[in-house]
Short mmCIF file of C-alpha atoms in Angstrom, two decimals:
data_model
loop_
_atom_site.label_atom_id
_atom_site.label_comp_id
_atom_site.label_asym_id
_atom_site.label_seq_id
_atom_site.Cartn_x
_atom_site.Cartn_y
_atom_site.Cartn_z
CA MET D 1458 -0.06 29.87 -47.87
CA SER D 1459 -0.08 27.17 -45.19
CA TRP D 1460 1.41 26.45 -41.79
CA GLU D 1461 3.66 23.68 -43.08
CA LYS D 1462 6.85 25.50 -42.08
CA SER D 1463 5.57 25.88 -38.51
CA ILE D 1464 4.71 22.18 -38.39
CA GLU D 1465 8.23 21.37 -39.57
CA GLU D 1466 9.59 23.51 -36.73
CA LEU D 1467 7.29 21.74 -34.28
CA ARG D 1468 8.56 18.34 -35.44
CA ARG D 1469 12.18 19.53 -35.14
CA ARG D 1470 11.62 20.60 -31.55
CA GLU D 1471 9.88 17.32 -30.78
CA ARG D 1472 12.90 15.42 -32.11
CA LEU D 1473 15.17 17.52 -29.91
CA ALA D 1474 12.99 16.71 -26.89
CA GLU D 1475 13.26 13.00 -27.66
CA LYS D 1476 17.04 13.25 -27.23
CA MET D 1477 16.37 14.00 -23.54
CA GLY D 1478 19.53 15.20 -21.77
CA GLY D 1479 21.78 14.34 -24.71
CA GLU D 1480 23.85 11.41 -25.85
CA GLU D 1481 26.30 11.34 -22.94
CA PRO D 1482 23.75 11.61 -20.08
CA VAL D 1483 21.57 8.99 -21.75
CA GLU D 1484 24.53 6.60 -21.98
CA ARG D 1485 25.31 7.23 -18.30
CA GLN D 1486 21.69 6.43 -17.43
CA ARG D 1487 21.84 3.14 -19.31
CA GLY D 1488 25.27 2.42 -17.86
CA ARG D 1489 23.69 2.45 -14.41
CA GLY D 1490 21.31 -0.28 -15.57
CA LYS D 1491 18.39 2.16 -15.82
CA LEU D 1492 15.89 2.74 -18.57
CA THR D 1493 15.40 6.23 -19.97
CA VAL D 1494 12.24 8.10 -19.09
CA ARG D 1495 10.72 7.51 -22.53
CA GLU D 1496 11.48 3.80 -22.41
CA ARG D 1497 9.80 3.66 -18.99
CA VAL D 1498 6.63 5.31 -20.26
CA ALA D 1499 6.54 2.92 -23.22
CA PHE D 1500 6.88 -0.12 -20.93
CA LEU D 1501 4.30 1.07 -18.40
CA ALA D 1502 1.48 2.27 -20.66
CA ASP D 1503 -0.70 0.17 -22.92
CA PRO D 1504 1.02 0.04 -26.34
CA GLY D 1505 0.44 3.17 -28.40
CA SER D 1506 -1.76 4.81 -25.78
CA PHE D 1507 0.53 7.56 -24.48
CA HIS D 1508 -0.42 11.12 -25.43
CA GLU D 1509 2.33 13.49 -24.34
CA ILE D 1510 1.59 16.94 -22.96
CA GLY D 1511 4.24 19.67 -22.89
CA LYS D 1512 6.76 17.76 -24.99
CA ILE D 1513 8.56 20.87 -26.28
CA ALA D 1514 8.66 22.66 -22.93
CA GLY D 1515 12.21 23.30 -21.82
CA LYS D 1516 15.14 25.70 -22.03
CA ALA D 1517 15.88 27.14 -25.47
CA THR D 1518 18.93 29.13 -26.62
CA TYR D 1519 18.54 31.56 -29.52
CA SER D 1520 21.02 33.24 -31.87
CA ALA D 1521 21.25 36.95 -32.44
CA ASP D 1522 18.72 36.63 -35.26
CA ASP D 1523 16.32 34.68 -32.99
CA GLU D 1524 16.99 31.28 -34.54
CA LEU D 1525 16.89 28.27 -32.22
CA GLU D 1526 20.46 27.16 -31.51
CA ALA D 1527 20.00 24.62 -28.74
CA PHE D 1528 17.19 23.07 -26.74
CA LEU D 1529 17.18 21.19 -23.43
CA PRO D 1530 13.79 19.68 -22.56
CA SER D 1531 12.25 19.83 -19.14
CA ASN D 1532 13.27 16.97 -16.86
CA SER D 1533 9.77 15.52 -16.75
CA VAL D 1534 7.70 13.70 -19.34
CA THR D 1535 3.97 14.12 -18.79
CA GLY D 1536 0.78 13.01 -20.45
CA ARG D 1537 -2.18 10.68 -20.58
CA ALA D 1538 -2.25 6.99 -21.36
CA THR D 1539 -4.18 3.84 -20.59
CA ILE D 1540 -3.16 1.03 -18.26
CA ASN D 1541 -5.21 -2.15 -18.41
CA GLY D 1542 -7.44 -0.20 -20.80
CA GLU D 1543 -8.23 2.51 -18.20
CA SER D 1544 -7.13 6.15 -18.47
CA VAL D 1545 -4.28 7.36 -16.24
CA ALA D 1546 -2.18 10.49 -15.88
CA ILE D 1547 1.58 9.92 -16.10
CA LEU D 1548 4.29 12.06 -14.52
CA ALA D 1549 7.79 10.73 -15.19
CA ASP D 1550 11.13 12.23 -14.16
CA ASP D 1551 14.07 12.41 -16.56
CA PHE D 1552 17.33 11.94 -14.65
CA THR D 1553 19.37 12.66 -17.79
CA VAL D 1554 18.42 16.35 -17.52
CA ARG D 1555 20.30 17.81 -14.54
CA GLY D 1556 19.71 14.67 -12.47
CA GLY D 1557 16.05 15.51 -12.02
CA ALA D 1558 16.92 18.71 -10.11
CA SER D 1559 14.44 21.56 -9.86
CA ASP D 1560 16.57 24.01 -11.84
CA ALA D 1561 15.73 21.94 -14.93
CA SER D 1562 12.07 21.39 -14.13
CA ILE D 1563 8.93 23.25 -15.06
CA ARG D 1564 6.70 22.99 -12.02
CA GLY D 1565 3.62 23.73 -14.09
CA LYS D 1566 3.90 20.32 -15.74
CA LEU D 1567 3.84 18.49 -12.41
CA ILE D 1568 0.98 20.59 -11.05
CA MET D 1569 -1.06 20.24 -14.21
CA MET D 1570 -0.89 16.43 -14.22
CA ILE D 1571 -1.93 16.23 -10.57
CA LYS D 1572 -4.84 18.58 -11.27
CA MET D 1573 -5.83 16.67 -14.39
CA ALA D 1574 -5.84 13.35 -12.53
CA ALA D 1575 -8.11 14.73 -9.79
CA GLU D 1576 -10.45 16.73 -12.01
CA TYR D 1577 -10.85 14.11 -14.71
CA ARG D 1578 -11.01 11.23 -12.24
CA MET D 1579 -8.11 9.08 -13.36
CA PRO D 1580 -5.23 7.56 -11.35
CA LEU D 1581 -1.85 9.29 -11.27
CA VAL D 1582 1.26 7.20 -11.85
CA GLN D 1583 4.58 8.83 -11.00
CA MET D 1584 7.96 7.48 -12.06
CA ILE D 1585 10.37 9.28 -9.74
CA ASP D 1586 14.09 9.53 -10.41
CA GLY D 1587 15.78 12.60 -8.94
CA THR D 1588 15.32 15.39 -6.45
CA GLY D 1589 12.57 17.45 -8.05
CA GLY D 1590 12.85 19.88 -5.16
CA GLY D 1591 14.94 22.92 -4.41
CA GLY D 1592 17.89 22.17 -6.67
CA SER D 1593 21.54 22.37 -5.67
CA VAL D 1594 23.65 25.14 -4.20
CA LYS D 1595 25.13 25.55 -7.69
CA SER D 1596 21.77 26.83 -8.94
CA LEU D 1597 22.29 29.93 -6.79
CA GLU D 1598 24.90 31.10 -9.32
CA GLN D 1599 22.14 31.58 -11.90
CA ASP D 1600 19.71 33.11 -9.38
CA PRO D 1601 21.85 34.73 -6.65
CA ARG D 1602 19.38 34.84 -3.76
CA THR D 1603 17.89 32.48 -1.24
CA TYR D 1604 14.19 32.10 -0.48
CA ILE D 1605 11.79 31.09 2.25
CA PRO D 1606 10.83 27.49 1.40
CA GLU D 1607 7.42 26.60 0.11
CA THR D 1608 6.19 23.64 -1.89
CA PRO D 1609 4.09 24.71 -4.87
CA GLY D 1610 1.58 22.07 -5.78
CA TRP D 1611 1.45 20.33 -2.41
CA ASP D 1612 -2.14 21.46 -1.93
CA GLU D 1613 -2.92 19.76 -5.24
CA ILE D 1614 -1.24 16.58 -4.01
CA VAL D 1615 -3.26 16.62 -0.79
CA HIS D 1616 -6.50 17.19 -2.70
CA GLY D 1617 -5.62 14.70 -5.44
CA MET D 1618 -4.97 11.91 -2.95
CA SER D 1619 -8.52 12.33 -1.65
CA GLN D 1620 -9.87 11.81 -5.18
CA VAL D 1621 -7.85 9.28 -7.18
CA PRO D 1622 -5.23 6.55 -6.67
CA PHE D 1623 -1.65 7.84 -6.55
CA VAL D 1624 1.01 5.27 -7.47
CA SER D 1625 4.72 6.13 -7.11
CA LEU D 1626 7.57 4.11 -8.58
CA ALA D 1627 10.99 5.00 -7.15
CA LEU D 1628 13.34 4.25 -10.06
CA GLY D 1629 16.55 5.93 -8.92
CA PRO D 1630 17.81 8.14 -6.10
CA CYS D 1631 14.80 10.08 -4.79
CA ALA D 1632 15.76 12.97 -2.52
CA GLY D 1633 13.91 15.96 -1.07
CA MET D 1634 10.70 16.59 -3.01
CA GLY D 1635 11.34 13.35 -4.93
CA ALA D 1636 11.25 11.40 -1.68
CA GLY D 1637 8.17 13.34 -0.60
CA ARG D 1638 6.35 12.36 -3.79
CA VAL D 1639 7.22 8.70 -3.21
CA ALA D 1640 5.70 8.80 0.25
CA ALA D 1641 2.69 10.89 -0.82
CA SER D 1642 0.95 8.03 -2.55
CA HIS D 1643 -1.49 5.21 -1.95
CA PHE D 1644 1.02 2.66 -3.21
CA SER D 1645 4.77 2.90 -3.75
CA VAL D 1646 7.45 0.60 -5.13
CA MET D 1647 11.26 0.52 -4.96
CA VAL D 1648 13.67 -1.44 -7.15
CA LYS D 1649 16.38 -3.30 -5.25
CA GLU D 1650 19.88 -1.81 -5.57
CA LEU D 1651 18.58 0.69 -8.16
CA SER D 1652 16.51 3.14 -6.13
CA GLN D 1653 17.02 4.94 -2.86
CA VAL D 1654 14.72 7.27 -0.94
CA PHE D 1655 16.00 9.88 1.52
CA VAL D 1656 15.29 13.38 2.77
CA ALA D 1657 18.80 14.44 1.70
CA GLY D 1658 21.60 12.46 0.08
CA PRO D 1659 24.94 11.20 1.41
CA PRO D 1660 26.85 14.52 0.96
CA VAL D 1661 24.49 16.21 3.41
CA ALA D 1662 24.62 13.24 5.81
CA ILE D 1663 28.43 13.23 5.62
CA ALA D 1664 28.52 16.96 6.39
CA LEU D 1665 26.45 16.17 9.50
CA GLY D 1666 28.90 13.47 10.60
CA GLU D 1667 27.42 10.28 9.09
CA ASN D 1668 29.63 8.63 6.47
CA VAL D 1669 27.14 6.54 4.46
CA THR D 1670 26.46 5.37 0.94
CA LYS D 1671 23.18 5.96 -0.88
CA GLU D 1672 22.10 2.40 -0.20
CA GLU D 1673 23.02 2.58 3.49
CA LEU D 1674 21.10 5.82 3.85
CA GLY D 1675 17.92 5.09 1.92
CA GLY D 1676 18.04 1.66 0.32
CA TRP D 1677 15.12 -0.75 0.16
CA LYS D 1678 16.14 -2.63 3.32
CA ILE D 1679 15.51 0.57 5.28
CA GLN D 1680 12.52 2.07 3.49
CA ALA D 1681 10.56 -1.15 2.92
CA GLN D 1682 11.07 -2.33 6.49
CA ASN D 1683 9.96 0.97 8.02
CA GLY D 1684 6.92 1.30 5.75
CA THR D 1685 8.02 4.37 3.80
CA VAL D 1686 7.50 2.33 0.64
CA ASP D 1687 5.04 -0.51 0.24
CA ASN D 1688 6.62 -3.06 -2.06
CA VAL D 1689 10.08 -3.96 -3.36
CA VAL D 1690 10.86 -5.57 -6.71
CA ASP D 1691 13.95 -6.81 -8.50
CA THR D 1692 13.71 -4.92 -11.80
CA GLU D 1693 12.09 -1.90 -13.40
CA ALA D 1694 9.94 -4.25 -15.47
CA ASP D 1695 8.66 -5.77 -12.22
CA ALA D 1696 7.82 -2.27 -10.96
CA PHE D 1697 5.65 -1.59 -14.01
CA ILE D 1698 3.89 -4.96 -13.67
CA THR D 1699 3.30 -4.32 -9.96
CA ALA D 1700 1.81 -0.87 -10.62
CA ARG D 1701 -0.51 -2.25 -13.28
CA ARG D 1702 -1.66 -5.02 -10.97
CA PHE D 1703 -2.31 -2.71 -8.03
CA LEU D 1704 -4.45 -0.42 -10.18
CA SER D 1705 -6.46 -3.39 -11.47
CA TYR D 1706 -8.15 -3.72 -8.04
CA LEU D 1707 -9.07 -0.05 -7.63
CA PRO D 1708 -11.65 2.22 -9.22
CA PRO D 1709 -10.33 5.16 -11.28
CA SER D 1710 -11.51 7.56 -8.58
CA VAL D 1711 -13.48 7.71 -5.34
CA HIS D 1712 -16.50 8.67 -7.44
CA ASP D 1713 -16.63 5.16 -8.91
CA LEU D 1714 -16.94 1.67 -7.49
CA PRO D 1715 -14.24 -0.94 -8.17
CA GLU D 1716 -14.87 -3.13 -11.18
CA ARG D 1717 -15.83 -6.76 -10.91
CA THR D 1718 -13.99 -9.03 -13.32
CA SER D 1719 -15.34 -12.23 -14.79
CA PRO D 1720 -14.94 -14.91 -12.08
CA ALA D 1721 -12.25 -17.44 -12.92
CA ASP D 1722 -12.78 -19.62 -9.85
CA HIS D 1723 -15.73 -21.65 -8.60
CA PRO D 1724 -17.62 -19.82 -5.84
CA ASP D 1725 -18.30 -23.06 -3.93
CA ARG D 1726 -14.72 -24.33 -3.96
CA LYS D 1727 -13.79 -25.95 -0.66
CA GLU D 1728 -10.20 -26.66 0.29
CA GLU D 1729 -9.66 -29.77 2.40
CA SER D 1730 -6.35 -28.35 3.68
CA LEU D 1731 -8.22 -25.72 5.74
CA LEU D 1732 -9.45 -28.37 8.15
CA SER D 1733 -5.95 -29.08 9.45
CA ILE D 1734 -4.00 -25.90 8.67
CA VAL D 1735 -4.23 -24.58 12.26
CA PRO D 1736 -2.39 -26.86 14.73
CA THR D 1737 -4.61 -28.22 17.51
CA ASP D 1738 -2.11 -27.37 20.27
CA GLY D 1739 -3.06 -23.68 20.05
CA LYS D 1740 0.59 -22.64 20.03
CA THR D 1741 2.35 -23.77 16.88
CA PRO D 1742 2.27 -21.07 14.20
CA TYR D 1743 0.78 -21.62 10.75
CA LYS D 1744 1.08 -19.72 7.46
CA PRO D 1745 -1.81 -17.27 7.04
CA ARG D 1746 -1.08 -16.76 3.35
CA LYS D 1747 -2.13 -20.37 2.77
CA ILE D 1748 -5.54 -19.55 4.27
CA ILE D 1749 -5.81 -16.46 2.07
CA ASP D 1750 -4.85 -18.36 -1.09
CA ALA D 1751 -7.32 -21.13 -0.29
CA THR D 1752 -10.28 -18.79 0.15
CA VAL D 1753 -9.87 -15.94 -2.37
CA ASP D 1754 -10.09 -16.37 -6.13
CA HIS D 1755 -7.21 -18.54 -7.28
CA GLY D 1756 -4.01 -16.52 -7.79
CA SER D 1757 -5.67 -13.19 -7.03
CA PHE D 1758 -3.92 -12.24 -3.77
CA PHE D 1759 -1.70 -9.16 -4.13
CA GLU D 1760 0.30 -8.48 -0.98
CA ILE D 1761 1.14 -4.95 0.14
CA GLY D 1762 3.84 -4.07 2.68
CA LYS D 1763 5.31 -7.54 3.16
CA GLU D 1764 8.56 -6.23 4.68
CA TRP D 1765 7.09 -4.16 7.53
CA GLY D 1766 4.50 -4.61 10.26
CA ARG D 1767 5.03 -8.32 9.78
CA GLY D 1768 2.62 -9.38 12.51
CA ILE D 1769 -0.18 -8.83 10.00
CA VAL D 1770 -0.52 -9.64 6.31
CA ALA D 1771 -2.23 -6.98 4.17
CA GLY D 1772 -3.18 -6.87 0.54
CA LEU D 1773 -5.85 -6.98 -2.13
CA ALA D 1774 -7.61 -9.94 -3.71
CA ARG D 1775 -10.76 -10.96 -5.57
CA ILE D 1776 -13.66 -13.03 -4.35
CA ASP D 1777 -15.99 -14.22 -7.09
CA GLY D 1778 -14.45 -11.50 -9.24
CA TYR D 1779 -15.09 -8.68 -6.74
CA PRO D 1780 -12.02 -6.80 -5.42
CA VAL D 1781 -11.56 -6.84 -1.64
CA GLY D 1782 -9.04 -5.79 0.98
CA ILE D 1783 -7.35 -8.49 3.04
CA LEU D 1784 -5.94 -8.48 6.59
CA ALA D 1785 -4.62 -11.61 8.31
CA GLY D 1786 -2.76 -12.05 11.59
CA ASP D 1787 0.59 -13.80 11.24
CA PRO D 1788 1.52 -15.88 14.31
CA PHE D 1789 5.09 -16.29 13.05
CA PHE D 1790 5.84 -12.76 14.34
CA LEU D 1791 5.34 -12.25 18.09
CA ASP D 1792 2.40 -14.65 17.82
CA GLY D 1793 0.59 -12.00 15.76
CA ALA D 1794 0.69 -9.32 18.51
CA TRP D 1795 0.06 -5.80 17.27
CA THR D 1796 3.25 -3.78 17.55
CA ALA D 1797 3.29 -0.06 16.71
CA ASP D 1798 4.23 -0.75 13.08
CA VAL D 1799 1.51 -3.40 12.76
CA CYS D 1800 -0.99 -0.81 14.01
CA ASP D 1801 0.27 1.72 11.46
CA LYS D 1802 -0.08 -0.90 8.73
CA VAL D 1803 -3.67 -1.66 9.76
CA THR D 1804 -4.51 2.07 9.80
CA ARG D 1805 -3.03 2.66 6.36
CA HIS D 1806 -4.70 -0.38 4.81
CA MET D 1807 -8.13 0.31 6.25
CA ASP D 1808 -7.88 3.87 4.93
CA LEU D 1809 -6.98 2.61 1.45
CA CYS D 1810 -9.89 0.15 1.38
CA SER D 1811 -12.39 2.62 2.80
CA MET D 1812 -11.37 5.42 0.44
CA PHE D 1813 -11.71 3.27 -2.67
CA HIS D 1814 -14.79 1.29 -1.56
CA LEU D 1815 -13.22 -2.15 -1.07
CA PRO D 1816 -14.95 -4.46 1.44
CA VAL D 1817 -12.48 -6.02 3.86
CA ILE D 1818 -11.93 -9.65 4.84
CA HIS D 1819 -10.08 -9.93 8.16
CA PHE D 1820 -8.63 -13.31 9.12
CA VAL D 1821 -8.21 -12.75 12.84
CA ASP D 1822 -5.39 -14.13 14.97
CA CYS D 1823 -4.34 -11.50 17.49
CA PRO D 1824 -3.20 -12.11 21.09
CA GLY D 1825 -3.47 -8.36 21.80
CA PHE D 1826 -1.14 -5.39 21.62
CA ALA D 1827 2.55 -6.17 22.02
CA VAL D 1828 3.68 -5.95 25.64
CA GLY D 1829 6.99 -4.78 27.05
CA VAL D 1830 9.43 -1.88 27.20
CA LYS D 1831 10.33 -2.15 23.50
CA ALA D 1832 6.67 -2.01 22.47
CA GLU D 1833 5.91 0.92 24.75
CA THR D 1834 9.01 2.80 23.61
CA ALA D 1835 7.79 2.44 20.02
CA GLY D 1836 4.48 4.02 20.99
CA VAL D 1837 2.21 1.00 20.71
CA THR D 1838 -0.56 2.59 22.79
CA ARG D 1839 -1.00 5.66 20.59
CA ALA D 1840 -0.56 3.67 17.37
CA GLY D 1841 -3.00 1.06 18.65
CA VAL D 1842 -5.70 3.57 19.44
CA ARG D 1843 -5.25 5.15 16.01
CA ALA D 1844 -5.67 1.74 14.38
CA MET D 1845 -8.82 1.11 16.40
CA THR D 1846 -10.18 4.49 15.34
CA ALA D 1847 -9.35 3.80 11.68
CA VAL D 1848 -11.29 0.53 11.78
CA TYR D 1849 -14.29 2.24 13.38
CA GLN D 1850 -14.12 5.13 10.89
CA ALA D 1851 -14.12 2.80 7.89
CA ASP D 1852 -17.34 2.98 5.92
CA VAL D 1853 -17.04 -0.31 4.03
CA PRO D 1854 -18.36 -3.70 5.18
CA VAL D 1855 -15.92 -5.91 7.06
CA CYS D 1856 -16.23 -9.67 7.41
CA SER D 1857 -14.13 -11.19 10.19
CA VAL D 1858 -13.08 -14.82 10.20
CA VAL D 1859 -11.71 -15.64 13.64
CA ILE D 1860 -9.01 -18.21 12.97
CA ARG D 1861 -7.48 -18.46 16.42
CA LYS D 1862 -6.68 -15.79 18.99
CA ALA D 1863 -8.62 -12.61 19.75
CA TYR D 1864 -7.56 -11.05 23.04
CA GLY D 1865 -7.75 -7.64 24.62
CA LEU D 1866 -8.15 -4.27 22.91
CA ALA D 1867 -6.32 -5.27 19.75
CA GLY D 1868 -8.27 -8.52 19.54
CA SER D 1869 -11.48 -6.51 19.58
CA VAL D 1870 -10.49 -4.49 16.52
CA MET D 1871 -11.47 -7.19 14.05
CA MET D 1872 -14.28 -4.90 12.83
CA ASN D 1873 -16.46 -2.05 13.99
CA GLN D 1874 -18.39 -4.10 16.52
CA SER D 1875 -21.09 -1.46 16.93
CA ARG D 1876 -22.31 -2.42 13.46
CA THR D 1877 -23.78 -5.73 12.31
CA LYS D 1878 -21.22 -8.42 13.08
CA TRP D 1879 -20.76 -10.35 9.86
CA ARG D 1880 -18.41 -12.82 11.46
CA TYR D 1881 -17.46 -16.48 11.26
CA CYS D 1882 -15.40 -18.41 13.79
CA TRP D 1883 -13.35 -21.51 13.24
CA PRO D 1884 -13.40 -24.25 15.94
CA SER D 1885 -9.79 -23.22 16.67
CA GLY D 1886 -11.05 -19.88 18.03
CA ASP D 1887 -9.47 -18.77 21.30
CA TRP D 1888 -10.63 -15.45 22.78
CA GLY D 1889 -11.14 -13.41 25.91
CA SER D 1890 -10.04 -10.30 27.75
CA LEU D 1891 -6.67 -11.93 28.41
CA PRO D 1892 -5.05 -15.29 27.60
CA MET D 1893 -5.55 -18.18 30.03
CA ALA D 1894 -1.83 -18.89 30.06
CA GLY D 1895 -0.40 -16.79 32.87
CA GLY D 1896 -3.82 -15.41 33.73
CA ILE D 1897 -4.73 -18.42 35.87
CA GLU D 1898 -1.50 -18.17 37.84
CA ALA D 1899 -2.11 -14.46 38.43
CA ALA D 1900 -5.75 -14.86 39.44
CA PHE D 1901 -5.13 -17.81 41.80
CA ARG D 1902 -1.76 -16.76 43.16
CA LYS D 1903 -2.87 -16.97 46.80
CA GLU D 1904 -4.60 -20.36 46.41
CA LEU D 1905 -1.62 -21.82 44.59
CA ALA D 1906 0.79 -20.50 47.20
CA GLU D 1907 -1.22 -22.09 50.03
CA ALA D 1908 -1.99 -25.41 48.29
CA GLU D 1909 -0.40 -28.63 49.50
CA ASP D 1910 0.19 -29.62 45.88
CA PRO D 1911 0.35 -26.43 43.76
CA ASP D 1912 1.03 -28.35 40.55
CA ALA D 1913 -2.03 -30.55 40.98
CA LEU D 1914 -4.21 -27.52 41.72
CA LYS D 1915 -2.86 -25.67 38.73
CA GLU D 1916 -3.57 -28.66 36.50
CA GLN D 1917 -7.11 -28.86 37.89
CA LEU D 1918 -7.67 -25.15 37.27
CA TYR D 1919 -6.36 -25.41 33.70
CA ARG D 1920 -8.75 -28.32 32.97
CA LYS D 1921 -11.66 -26.32 34.37
CA PHE D 1922 -10.91 -23.17 32.41
CA GLU D 1923 -10.02 -25.10 29.28
CA ALA D 1924 -13.63 -26.29 29.22
CA ILE D 1925 -14.88 -22.75 29.84
CA ARG D 1926 -12.89 -21.34 26.94
CA SER D 1927 -14.48 -23.70 24.42
CA PRO D 1928 -15.81 -21.66 21.48
CA PHE D 1929 -19.06 -23.61 21.75
CA ARG D 1930 -19.69 -22.06 25.18
CA THR D 1931 -19.38 -18.62 23.56
CA ALA D 1932 -21.73 -19.60 20.77
CA GLU D 1933 -24.34 -20.75 23.29
CA SER D 1934 -24.70 -17.11 24.35
CA PHE D 1935 -24.64 -15.84 20.75
CA LEU D 1936 -21.35 -14.06 21.42
CA ALA D 1937 -19.85 -16.05 18.58
CA GLU D 1938 -22.50 -15.76 15.90
CA GLU D 1939 -21.44 -18.72 13.75
CA ILE D 1940 -18.87 -21.46 14.22
CA ILE D 1941 -18.13 -22.97 10.85
CA ASP D 1942 -16.28 -25.81 9.20
CA PRO D 1943 -13.12 -24.10 7.89
CA ARG D 1944 -13.74 -25.71 4.51
CA ASP D 1945 -16.90 -23.64 4.16
CA THR D 1946 -15.01 -20.35 4.44
CA ARG D 1947 -14.78 -19.51 0.74
CA PRO D 1948 -18.47 -20.11 -0.10
CA LEU D 1949 -19.44 -17.98 2.89
CA LEU D 1950 -17.10 -15.19 1.82
CA VAL D 1951 -18.60 -15.27 -1.67
CA ASP D 1952 -22.02 -14.89 -0.06
CA PHE D 1953 -20.73 -11.98 2.06
CA ILE D 1954 -19.25 -10.09 -0.86
CA HIS D 1955 -22.48 -10.23 -2.84
CA HIS D 1956 -24.34 -8.73 0.12
CA ALA D 1957 -21.58 -6.20 0.84
CA TRP D 1958 -21.56 -4.91 -2.71
CA ARG D 1959 -25.15 -3.68 -2.40
CA THR D 1960 -24.13 -1.35 0.43
CA LEU D 1961 -21.25 0.42 -1.34
CA GLU D 1962 -21.68 4.05 -2.30
CA PRO D 1963 -19.14 6.02 -4.32
CA GLY D 1964 -18.02 9.44 -3.17
CA VAL D 1965 -15.41 11.42 -1.24
CA ARG D 1966 -14.61 10.02 2.18
CA LYS D 1967 -15.06 12.24 5.24
CA VAL D 1968 -12.94 11.20 8.21
CA GLY D 1969 -13.01 12.71 11.68
CA TYR D 1970 -10.24 13.32 14.17
CA ARG D 1971 -7.81 10.57 15.12
CA PRO D 1972 -5.96 10.49 18.44
#
């Protein structure tokens, strides 16, 4: 006697599961230009590394003599794999089974993978394609009652996000719980024209009086520009590459430190272009990404959130092989002023870096918080104070490189200035409680009004205060700790990161109240 017959039955059920929703739904999926769930897992994971869990879970139909007649698998494929050689938990939706709706799901699979990721300290990667929430009205025919809403597993999501990286790839229409899972992540990606993210789809919006398409309601131009998702790519293959690259900078959990890779760039490299990259007129914008690329390890900058909060550039990079977080003011957008969405972006990025123990390099160019009715209507004051609090709550070292402007409250949030100021200033530095331009006219309004030659007096005042605002005057009082040759920036950042790494301690982050 042996169990060979049972193993044959197991293999038969596994083959049925591999058919997913069936021939016709699979063809429809491919006809939309989408990969199937099993193709996605194969592309994302290291070759041959995926170990599936719950493969034969689903809905079975039996004959009168209890023989299996038909089998429809659950609409999620779950398991463990490796990405870049590191273990991850994978939770992937199958749109070919009831469009990813909850009446075809087994919630235990989702909850188990989230628990496994947190308990066994490995990142969770979700490939989301469907609703995954309360199902459709049609499902009430099978279960003729309504219910008071709850979200099983959300406590596990909240806990899991405090433990391990959550990465969400939106690979189709993501509605309800599907949209919630996209947003409940440390990093999320959409595919142009293929994925949409919304609380409820067009039929619900139409019933409420808005006649819109899926793309108009929740396409990438909306969700990437409002910060609901972080990055946008052109193809599913790009989404998998992006997820793998993001994870390469992070530790597997908060209980570990990020991994240093073998340096592929000389630590003492000095770029001549840095000496002239900032225009001497103090007004003309420059491209901050060129400064980033010239100072971090060659080709290592990975930008996050490019489409929103565009007054600041955020991302990850490596310096001498060590992973770091990057912030850089972008004067091409309102001169780098911090609008409400810029503040939200700073808050989110500082939280990411602090949670996963990444020191931060902040290339500072900030004329202050955005001013005006539009900025105030958007809530810049509250968002700004939250960003300030997030910077001060961060428990990782921050090195600030003051490139040009640093004015007002927002200009002060280059680091937690109650701690040791590891800071370098370029000769182009321009700082104060408020900009000279306009400030002189306001402060000397009476004198200018009474002067015989107001223009000559204004010119004289500007010359006087131009001398006062010299960064060398600030350095004389040790209020600018070091003014450096811009070409020395990279070697100094390499020095910083070696010192910063000694201070890092793994563990769960504890954050206090935010206004």
